[in-house]
PDB file of C-alpha atoms in Angstrom:
ATOM      1  CA  LYS A   1      -3.969  -1.076  11.276  1.00 37.00           C
ATOM      2  CA  ASN A   2      -0.958  -3.071  12.407  1.00 37.00           C
ATOM      3  CA  GLY A   3       1.299  -2.502  15.344  1.00 39.00           C
ATOM      4  CA  ILE A   4       1.075  -2.309  19.100  1.00 39.00           C
ATOM      5  CA  PRO A   5      -0.500   0.548  21.057  1.00 41.00           C
ATOM      6  CA  ILE A   6       2.304   2.135  23.060  1.00 43.00           C
ATOM      7  CA  SER A   7       2.328   4.881  25.675  1.00 46.00           C
ATOM      8  CA  PHE A   8       5.298   6.582  27.294  1.00 48.00           C
ATOM      9  CA  ILE A   9       6.329   8.062  30.641  1.00 45.00           C
ATOM     10  CA  LEU A  10       9.294  10.248  31.628  1.00 43.00           C
ATOM     11  CA  ASN A  11      12.866   9.051  31.538  1.00 45.00           C
ATOM     12  CA  LYS A  12      14.591   8.079  34.789  1.00 49.00           C
ATOM     13  CA  VAL A  13      18.291   7.669  35.440  1.00 49.00           C
ATOM     14  CA  SER A  14      19.475   4.797  37.610  1.00 51.00           C
ATOM     15  CA  SER A  15      20.891   6.055  40.902  1.00 51.00           C
ATOM     16  CA  THR A  16      23.418   3.199  40.985  1.00 58.00           C
ATOM     17  CA  THR A  17      24.729   3.175  37.397  1.00 56.00           C
ATOM     18  CA  GLY A  18      23.920   6.713  36.258  1.00 54.00           C
ATOM     19  CA  GLN A  19      22.567   5.170  33.050  1.00 58.00           C
ATOM     20  CA  ARG A  20      19.107   5.588  31.643  1.00 58.00           C
ATOM     21  CA  ALA A  21      16.931   2.583  32.343  1.00 59.00           C
ATOM     22  CA  PHE A  22      13.493   1.644  31.108  1.00 63.00           C
ATOM     23  CA  HIS A  23      10.907  -1.000  31.761  1.00 60.00           C
ATOM     24  CA  LYS A  24       7.747  -2.351  30.192  1.00 65.00           C
ATOM     25  CA  GLU A  25       4.427  -2.607  31.996  1.00 63.00           C
ATOM     26  CA  TYR A  26       1.528  -4.842  31.017  1.00 61.00           C
ATOM     27  CA  TYR A  27      -2.084  -4.144  31.815  1.00 60.00           C
ATOM     28  CA  PHE A  28      -4.699  -6.818  32.373  1.00 62.00           C
ATOM     29  CA  SER A  29      -8.495  -6.855  32.575  1.00 64.00           C
ATOM     30  CA  ARG A  30     -10.200  -8.165  35.695  1.00 66.00           C
ATOM     31  CA  ASN A  31     -10.417 -11.620  34.123  1.00 69.00           C
ATOM     32  CA  GLY A  32      -6.653 -11.667  33.502  1.00 66.00           C
ATOM     33  CA  THR A  33      -6.774 -10.960  29.756  1.00 66.00           C
ATOM     34  CA  LYS A  34      -3.944  -8.716  28.526  1.00 63.00           C
ATOM     35  CA  PHE A  35      -5.377  -5.236  27.959  1.00 59.00           C
ATOM     36  CA  GLY A  36      -3.541  -4.467  24.710  1.00 59.00           C
ATOM     37  CA  VAL A  37      -1.364  -1.487  25.609  1.00 61.00           C
ATOM     38  CA  ASP A  38       2.349  -1.893  26.165  1.00 65.00           C
ATOM     39  CA  GLN A  39       3.569   0.971  28.326  1.00 69.00           C
ATOM     40  CA  TRP A  40       7.269   1.729  28.174  1.00 72.00           C
ATOM     41  CA  SER A  41       8.418   3.847  31.079  1.00 74.00           C
ATOM     42  CA  ASP A  42      11.597   5.851  31.507  1.00 76.00           C
ATOM     43  CA  LEU A  43      12.438   6.390  27.814  1.00 82.00           C
ATOM     44  CA  PHE A  44      12.590  10.189  27.612  1.00 85.00           C
ATOM     45  CA  THR A  45      14.182  13.002  29.536  1.00 84.00           C
ATOM     46  CA  GLU A  46      11.996  15.674  31.072  1.00 83.00           C
ATOM     47  CA  ASN A  47      13.284  18.138  28.473  1.00 89.00           C
ATOM     48  CA  GLU A  48      12.348  15.781  25.617  1.00 90.00           C
ATOM     49  CA  VAL A  49       8.842  15.365  27.031  1.00 86.00           C
ATOM     50  CA  ARG A  50       8.488  19.148  27.260  1.00 88.00           C
ATOM     51  CA  LYS A  51       9.538  19.499  23.604  1.00 93.00           C
ATOM     52  CA  MET A  52       7.018  16.841  22.516  1.00 91.00           C
ATOM     53  CA  GLN A  53       4.311  18.545  24.586  1.00 89.00           C
ATOM     54  CA  TYR A  54       5.181  21.898  23.037  1.00 92.00           C
ATOM     55  CA  GLU A  55       4.962  20.381  19.555  1.00 93.00           C
ATOM     56  CA  VAL A  56       1.488  18.932  20.288  1.00 91.00           C
ATOM     57  CA  LEU A  57       0.265  22.185  21.847  1.00 90.00           C
ATOM     58  CA  THR A  58       1.575  24.158  18.870  1.00 93.00           C
ATOM     59  CA  ALA A  59      -0.105  21.724  16.468  1.00 93.00           C
ATOM     60  CA  THR A  60      -3.415  22.139  18.320  1.00 91.00           C
ATOM     61  CA  ASP A  61      -3.296  25.932  18.460  1.00 90.00           C
ATOM     62  CA  PRO A  62      -6.535  27.229  16.861  1.00 89.00           C
ATOM     63  CA  MET A  63      -4.570  29.078  14.168  1.00 91.00           C
ATOM     64  CA  ASN A  64      -2.966  25.797  13.078  1.00 91.00           C
ATOM     65  CA  LEU A  65      -6.122  23.674  13.285  1.00 90.00           C
ATOM     66  CA  ILE A  66      -7.720  25.453  10.333  1.00 90.00           C
ATOM     67  CA  ARG A  67      -4.948  24.178   8.019  1.00 93.00           C
ATOM     68  CA  TYR A  68      -5.673  20.483   8.645  1.00 94.00           C
ATOM     69  CA  LYS A  69      -7.977  18.088   6.843  1.00 94.00           C
ATOM     70  CA  PRO A  70     -11.433  18.335   8.494  1.00 90.00           C
ATOM     71  CA  ASN A  71     -11.356  14.988  10.344  1.00 90.00           C
ATOM     72  CA  THR A  72      -7.886  15.475  11.825  1.00 93.00           C
ATOM     73  CA  VAL A  73      -9.319  17.275  14.853  1.00 91.00           C
ATOM     74  CA  ASP A  74     -12.262  16.260  17.033  1.00 88.00           C
ATOM     75  CA  ILE A  75     -13.292  18.989  19.474  1.00 86.00           C
ATOM     76  CA  GLU A  76     -15.667  18.059  22.291  1.00 82.00           C
ATOM     77  CA  PRO A  77     -16.512  21.340  24.074  1.00 80.00           C
ATOM     78  CA  SER A  78     -18.699  19.628  26.686  1.00 79.00           C
ATOM     79  CA  LYS A  79     -15.738  17.484  27.788  1.00 76.00           C
ATOM     80  CA  TYR A  80     -13.168  20.295  27.433  1.00 79.00           C
ATOM     81  CA  ARG A  81     -11.095  18.008  25.264  1.00 83.00           C
ATOM     82  CA  LEU A  82      -9.573  18.105  21.799  1.00 87.00           C
ATOM     83  CA  LYS A  83      -8.403  14.963  19.980  1.00 87.00           C
ATOM     84  CA  LEU A  84      -5.777  15.202  17.268  1.00 90.00           C
ATOM     85  CA  PHE A  85      -5.840  12.185  14.933  1.00 91.00           C
ATOM     86  CA  LEU A  86      -2.723  11.669  12.820  1.00 91.00           C
ATOM     87  CA  GLY A  87      -2.082   8.909  10.291  1.00 89.00           C
ATOM     88  CA  TYR A  88      -5.593   7.529  10.523  1.00 86.00           C
ATOM     89  CA  ARG A  89      -8.580   7.899  12.824  1.00 84.00           C
ATOM     90  CA  TYR A  90     -11.109   5.491  14.247  1.00 78.00           C
ATOM     91  CA  SER A  91     -14.773   5.517  15.157  1.00 74.00           C
ATOM     92  CA  TYR A  92     -16.170   3.629  18.113  1.00 65.00           C
ATOM     93  CA  GLY A  93     -18.184   4.173  21.241  1.00 60.00           C
ATOM     94  CA  HIS A  94     -21.577   5.785  21.689  1.00 61.00           C
ATOM     95  CA  GLY A  95     -23.747   5.425  18.580  1.00 65.00           C
ATOM     96  CA  CYS A  96     -21.274   3.257  16.648  1.00 64.00           C
ATOM     97  CA  ASN A  97     -22.069  -0.366  15.911  1.00 68.00           C
ATOM     98  CA  LEU A  98     -18.685  -1.235  14.421  1.00 69.00           C
ATOM     99  CA  ALA A  99     -15.234   0.188  14.944  1.00 70.00           C
ATOM    100  CA  GLU A 100     -13.954   1.624  11.669  1.00 79.00           C
ATOM    101  CA  LEU A 101     -10.659   3.122  10.480  1.00 81.00           C
ATOM    102  CA  TYR A 102     -10.371   6.146   8.195  1.00 86.00           C
ATOM    103  CA  ASP A 103      -7.259   7.529   6.505  1.00 88.00           C
ATOM    104  CA  ASP A 104      -8.670  11.025   5.951  1.00 93.00           C
ATOM    105  CA  VAL A 105      -6.401  12.874   8.412  1.00 94.00           C
ATOM    106  CA  GLU A 106      -2.966  14.512   8.402  1.00 94.00           C
ATOM    107  CA  SER A 107       0.304  12.567   8.643  1.00 92.00           C
ATOM    108  CA  ILE A 108       2.098  12.280  12.001  1.00 89.00           C
ATOM    109  CA  HIS A 109       5.390  12.925  10.236  1.00 90.00           C
ATOM    110  CA  ASP A 110       4.140  16.222   8.798  1.00 92.00           C
ATOM    111  CA  VAL A 111       2.409  17.565  11.933  1.00 94.00           C
ATOM    112  CA  LEU A 112       4.708  16.192  14.678  1.00 92.00           C
ATOM    113  CA  PRO A 113       8.118  15.696  13.001  1.00 93.00           C
ATOM    114  CA  TYR A 114      10.187  16.087  16.199  1.00 94.00           C
ATOM    115  CA  THR A 115       8.054  13.615  18.155  1.00 91.00           C
ATOM    116  CA  SER A 116       7.931  11.117  15.307  1.00 90.00           C
ATOM    117  CA  LYS A 117      11.724  11.101  14.885  1.00 91.00           C
ATOM    118  CA  LEU A 118      12.513  11.111  18.623  1.00 91.00           C
ATOM    119  CA  VAL A 119      10.190   8.210  19.422  1.00 87.00           C
ATOM    120  CA  THR A 120      11.419   6.114  16.502  1.00 87.00           C
ATOM    121  CA  ASP A 121      15.083   6.820  17.276  1.00 89.00           C
ATOM    122  CA  ARG A 122      14.646   6.032  20.985  1.00 87.00           C
ATOM    123  CA  LEU A 123      12.847   2.740  20.309  1.00 84.00           C
ATOM    124  CA  LYS A 124      15.734   1.756  18.030  1.00 87.00           C
ATOM    125  CA  GLU A 125      18.324   2.880  20.600  1.00 86.00           C
ATOM    126  CA  PHE A 126      16.876   0.526  23.217  1.00 82.00           C
ATOM    127  CA  ALA A 127      16.271  -2.274  20.662  1.00 81.00           C
ATOM    128  CA  ILE A 128      12.512  -2.163  21.241  1.00 79.00           C
ATOM    129  CA  ILE A 129      12.159  -2.054  17.462  1.00 80.00           C
ATOM    130  CA  LYS A 130      14.654  -3.227  14.839  1.00 82.00           C
ATOM    131  CA  SER A 131      17.246  -0.700  13.748  1.00 83.00           C
ATOM    132  CA  ASP A 132      16.179  -1.189  10.125  1.00 83.00           C
ATOM    133  CA  SER A 133      12.527  -0.331  10.901  1.00 75.00           C
ATOM    134  CA  GLY A 134      12.766   2.884   8.901  1.00 73.00           C
ATOM    135  CA  SER A 135      12.220   6.489   9.859  1.00 69.00           C
ATOM    136  CA  ARG A 136       8.420   6.248   9.669  1.00 70.00           C
ATOM    137  CA  TYR A 137       7.778   3.385  12.059  1.00 71.00           C
ATOM    138  CA  PHE A 138       4.581   4.884  13.472  1.00 73.00           C
ATOM    139  CA  ASP A 139       1.485   5.033  11.332  1.00 78.00           C
ATOM    140  CA  GLN A 140      -0.970   6.496  13.865  1.00 83.00           C
ATOM    141  CA  VAL A 141      -1.098   8.863  16.833  1.00 84.00           C
ATOM    142  CA  VAL A 142      -4.006  10.198  18.855  1.00 85.00           C
ATOM    143  CA  ALA A 143      -3.198  13.154  21.089  1.00 86.00           C
ATOM    144  CA  ASN A 144      -5.767  14.158  23.715  1.00 84.00           C
ATOM    145  CA  VAL A 145      -5.434  17.786  24.760  1.00 85.00           C
ATOM    146  CA  TYR A 146      -7.388  18.596  27.910  1.00 82.00           C
ATOM    147  CA  LYS A 147      -8.424  22.218  28.298  1.00 77.00           C
ATOM    148  CA  ARG A 148      -8.935  22.180  32.070  1.00 72.00           C
ATOM    149  CA  THR A 149      -8.416  19.887  35.038  1.00 68.00           C
ATOM    150  CA  SER A 150     -12.046  18.711  35.034  1.00 60.00           C
ATOM    151  CA  SER A 151     -11.813  17.562  31.409  1.00 55.00           C
ATOM    152  CA  SER A 152     -13.282  14.172  30.635  1.00 54.00           C
ATOM    153  CA  LEU A 153     -11.436  11.243  29.111  1.00 53.00           C
ATOM    154  CA  GLY A 154     -14.766   9.872  27.898  1.00 51.00           C
ATOM    155  CA  VAL A 155     -13.939   6.173  28.124  1.00 46.00           C
ATOM    156  CA  GLN A 156     -16.804   4.054  26.805  1.00 40.00           C
TER     157      GLN A 156
END
Protein backbone atom coordinates (compact mmCIF):
# COMPACT_ATOMS: atom_id res chain seq x y z
CA LYS A 1 0.00 0.00 0.00
CA ASN A 2 1.87 3.09 1.14
CA GLY A 3 4.83 3.36 3.43
CA ILE A 4 8.40 2.16 3.61
CA PRO A 5 9.47 -1.42 4.31
CA ILE A 6 11.35 -1.34 7.61
CA SER A 7 13.26 -4.00 9.52
CA PHE A 8 14.76 -3.80 12.99
CA ILE A 9 17.78 -5.07 14.92
CA LEU A 10 18.56 -5.08 18.66
CA ASN A 11 19.13 -1.94 20.66
CA LYS A 12 22.68 -0.93 21.59
CA VAL A 13 23.80 1.52 24.23
CA SER A 14 26.68 3.86 23.47
CA SER A 15 29.73 3.01 25.56
CA THR A 16 30.73 6.69 25.72
CA THR A 17 27.40 8.40 26.50
CA GLY A 18 25.41 5.54 28.04
CA GLN A 19 22.51 6.63 25.82
CA ARG A 20 20.68 4.50 23.32
CA ALA A 21 21.81 5.20 19.78
CA PHE A 22 20.46 4.05 16.45
CA HIS A 23 21.41 4.24 12.83
CA LYS A 24 19.86 3.66 9.43
CA GLU A 25 21.31 1.34 6.81
CA TYR A 26 20.55 1.42 3.10
CA TYR A 27 20.78 -1.54 0.79
CA PHE A 28 21.65 -1.32 -2.88
CA SER A 29 21.44 -3.71 -5.83
CA ARG A 30 24.58 -4.57 -7.78
CA ASN A 31 23.81 -1.75 -10.22
CA GLY A 32 23.63 0.78 -7.38
CA THR A 33 19.83 1.09 -7.26
CA LYS A 34 18.43 1.49 -3.73
CA PHE A 35 16.94 -1.85 -2.68
CA GLY A 36 13.82 -0.48 -0.98
CA VAL A 37 14.25 -1.56 2.64
CA ASP A 38 15.28 0.93 5.29
CA GLN A 39 16.85 -0.96 8.18
CA TRP A 40 16.93 0.82 11.51
CA SER A 41 19.38 -0.74 13.91
CA ASP A 42 19.68 -0.35 17.66
CA LEU A 43 16.08 0.67 18.43
CA PHE A 44 15.04 -2.00 20.92
CA THR A 45 16.43 -3.57 24.05
CA GLU A 46 17.08 -7.29 24.14
CA ASN A 47 14.14 -7.68 26.52
CA GLU A 48 11.81 -5.82 24.14
CA VAL A 49 12.90 -8.05 21.25
CA ARG A 50 12.22 -11.13 23.37
CA LYS A 51 8.72 -9.85 24.18
CA MET A 52 8.00 -9.18 20.49
CA GLN A 53 9.32 -12.64 19.60
CA TYR A 54 7.16 -14.21 22.29
CA GLU A 55 4.11 -12.37 20.95
CA VAL A 56 4.77 -13.64 17.39
CA LEU A 57 5.41 -17.20 18.59
CA THR A 58 2.22 -17.12 20.66
CA ALA A 59 0.27 -15.78 17.68
CA THR A 60 1.61 -18.61 15.49
CA ASP A 61 0.90 -21.38 17.99
CA PRO A 62 -1.29 -23.98 16.20
CA MET A 63 -4.10 -23.47 18.72
CA ASN A 64 -4.24 -19.77 17.82
CA LEU A 65 -3.90 -20.21 14.06
CA ILE A 66 -7.33 -21.81 13.76
CA ARG A 67 -8.99 -18.57 14.96
CA TYR A 68 -7.62 -16.43 12.11
CA LYS A 69 -9.07 -15.65 8.70
CA PRO A 70 -7.90 -18.39 6.29
CA ASN A 71 -5.34 -16.31 4.35
CA THR A 72 -3.64 -14.87 7.43
CA VAL A 73 -1.27 -17.84 7.65
CA ASP A 74 0.75 -19.45 4.86
CA ILE A 75 2.38 -22.71 5.94
CA GLU A 76 5.07 -24.19 3.69
CA PRO A 77 5.96 -27.59 5.21
CA SER A 78 8.64 -28.32 2.60
CA LYS A 79 10.51 -25.14 3.61
CA TYR A 80 9.80 -25.54 7.35
CA ARG A 81 8.45 -22.02 7.38
CA LEU A 82 5.23 -20.30 8.40
CA LYS A 83 4.31 -16.79 7.21
CA LEU A 84 1.91 -14.67 9.23
CA PHE A 85 0.33 -11.90 7.14
CA LEU A 86 -1.26 -9.06 9.09
CA GLY A 87 -3.02 -6.00 7.69
CA TYR A 88 -2.86 -7.22 4.12
CA ARG A 89 -1.03 -9.92 2.18
CA TYR A 90 0.62 -10.06 -1.20
CA SER A 91 1.10 -12.58 -3.97
CA TYR A 92 4.24 -12.77 -6.06
CA GLY A 93 6.93 -15.19 -7.08
CA HIS A 94 6.63 -18.62 -8.66
CA GLY A 95 3.47 -18.95 -10.76
CA CYS A 96 2.36 -15.32 -10.33
CA ASN A 97 2.38 -12.95 -13.27
CA LEU A 98 1.50 -9.83 -11.30
CA ALA A 99 2.05 -8.86 -7.70
CA GLU A 100 -1.30 -8.33 -6.00
CA LEU A 101 -2.44 -7.10 -2.58
CA TYR A 102 -5.31 -8.61 -0.59
CA ASP A 103 -6.92 -7.28 2.58
CA ASP A 104 -8.40 -10.62 3.66
CA VAL A 105 -6.20 -11.18 6.73
CA GLU A 106 -6.21 -10.25 10.42
CA SER A 107 -5.18 -6.82 11.74
CA ILE A 108 -1.68 -6.31 13.16
CA HIS A 109 -3.18 -4.30 16.00
CA ASP A 110 -5.45 -7.18 17.02
CA VAL A 111 -2.91 -10.02 16.72
CA LEU A 112 0.31 -8.23 17.81
CA PRO A 113 -0.84 -5.33 20.03
CA TYR A 114 2.39 -5.11 22.08
CA THR A 115 4.62 -5.08 18.99
CA SER A 116 2.42 -2.61 17.14
CA LYS A 117 2.42 -0.13 20.04
CA LEU A 118 6.12 -0.55 20.89
CA VAL A 119 7.30 -0.04 17.31
CA THR A 120 5.08 2.99 16.76
CA ASP A 121 6.06 4.57 20.09
CA ARG A 122 9.79 3.98 19.49
CA LEU A 123 9.69 5.46 15.98
CA LYS A 124 8.01 8.55 17.45
CA GLU A 125 10.52 8.71 20.32
CA PHE A 126 13.44 8.91 17.88
CA ALA A 127 11.53 11.24 15.49
CA ILE A 128 11.66 8.67 12.69
CA ILE A 129 7.94 9.29 12.25
CA LYS A 130 5.94 12.35 13.28
CA SER A 131 4.59 12.36 16.81
CA ASP A 132 1.08 12.94 15.45
CA SER A 133 1.24 9.83 13.21
CA GLY A 134 -1.40 8.08 15.30
CA SER A 135 -1.35 4.83 17.21
CA ARG A 136 -1.89 2.68 14.11
CA TYR A 137 1.01 3.83 11.95
CA PHE A 138 1.69 0.38 10.51
CA ASP A 139 -0.75 -1.15 8.07
CA GLN A 140 1.11 -4.38 7.25
CA VAL A 141 3.43 -6.94 8.83
CA VAL A 142 4.78 -10.24 7.55
CA ALA A 143 6.35 -12.47 10.17
CA ASN A 144 8.39 -15.46 8.98
CA VAL A 145 8.62 -18.20 11.59
CA TYR A 146 11.27 -20.79 10.78
CA LYS A 147 10.72 -24.22 12.28
CA ARG A 148 14.32 -25.43 12.10
CA THR A 149 17.77 -24.12 11.24
CA SER A 150 17.64 -25.51 7.69
CA SER A 151 14.42 -23.63 6.92
CA SER A 152 14.28 -21.84 3.60
CA LEU A 153 13.67 -18.15 3.09
CA GLY A 154 12.45 -18.91 -0.43
CA VAL A 155 13.59 -15.70 -2.11
CA GLN A 156 12.49 -15.60 -5.74
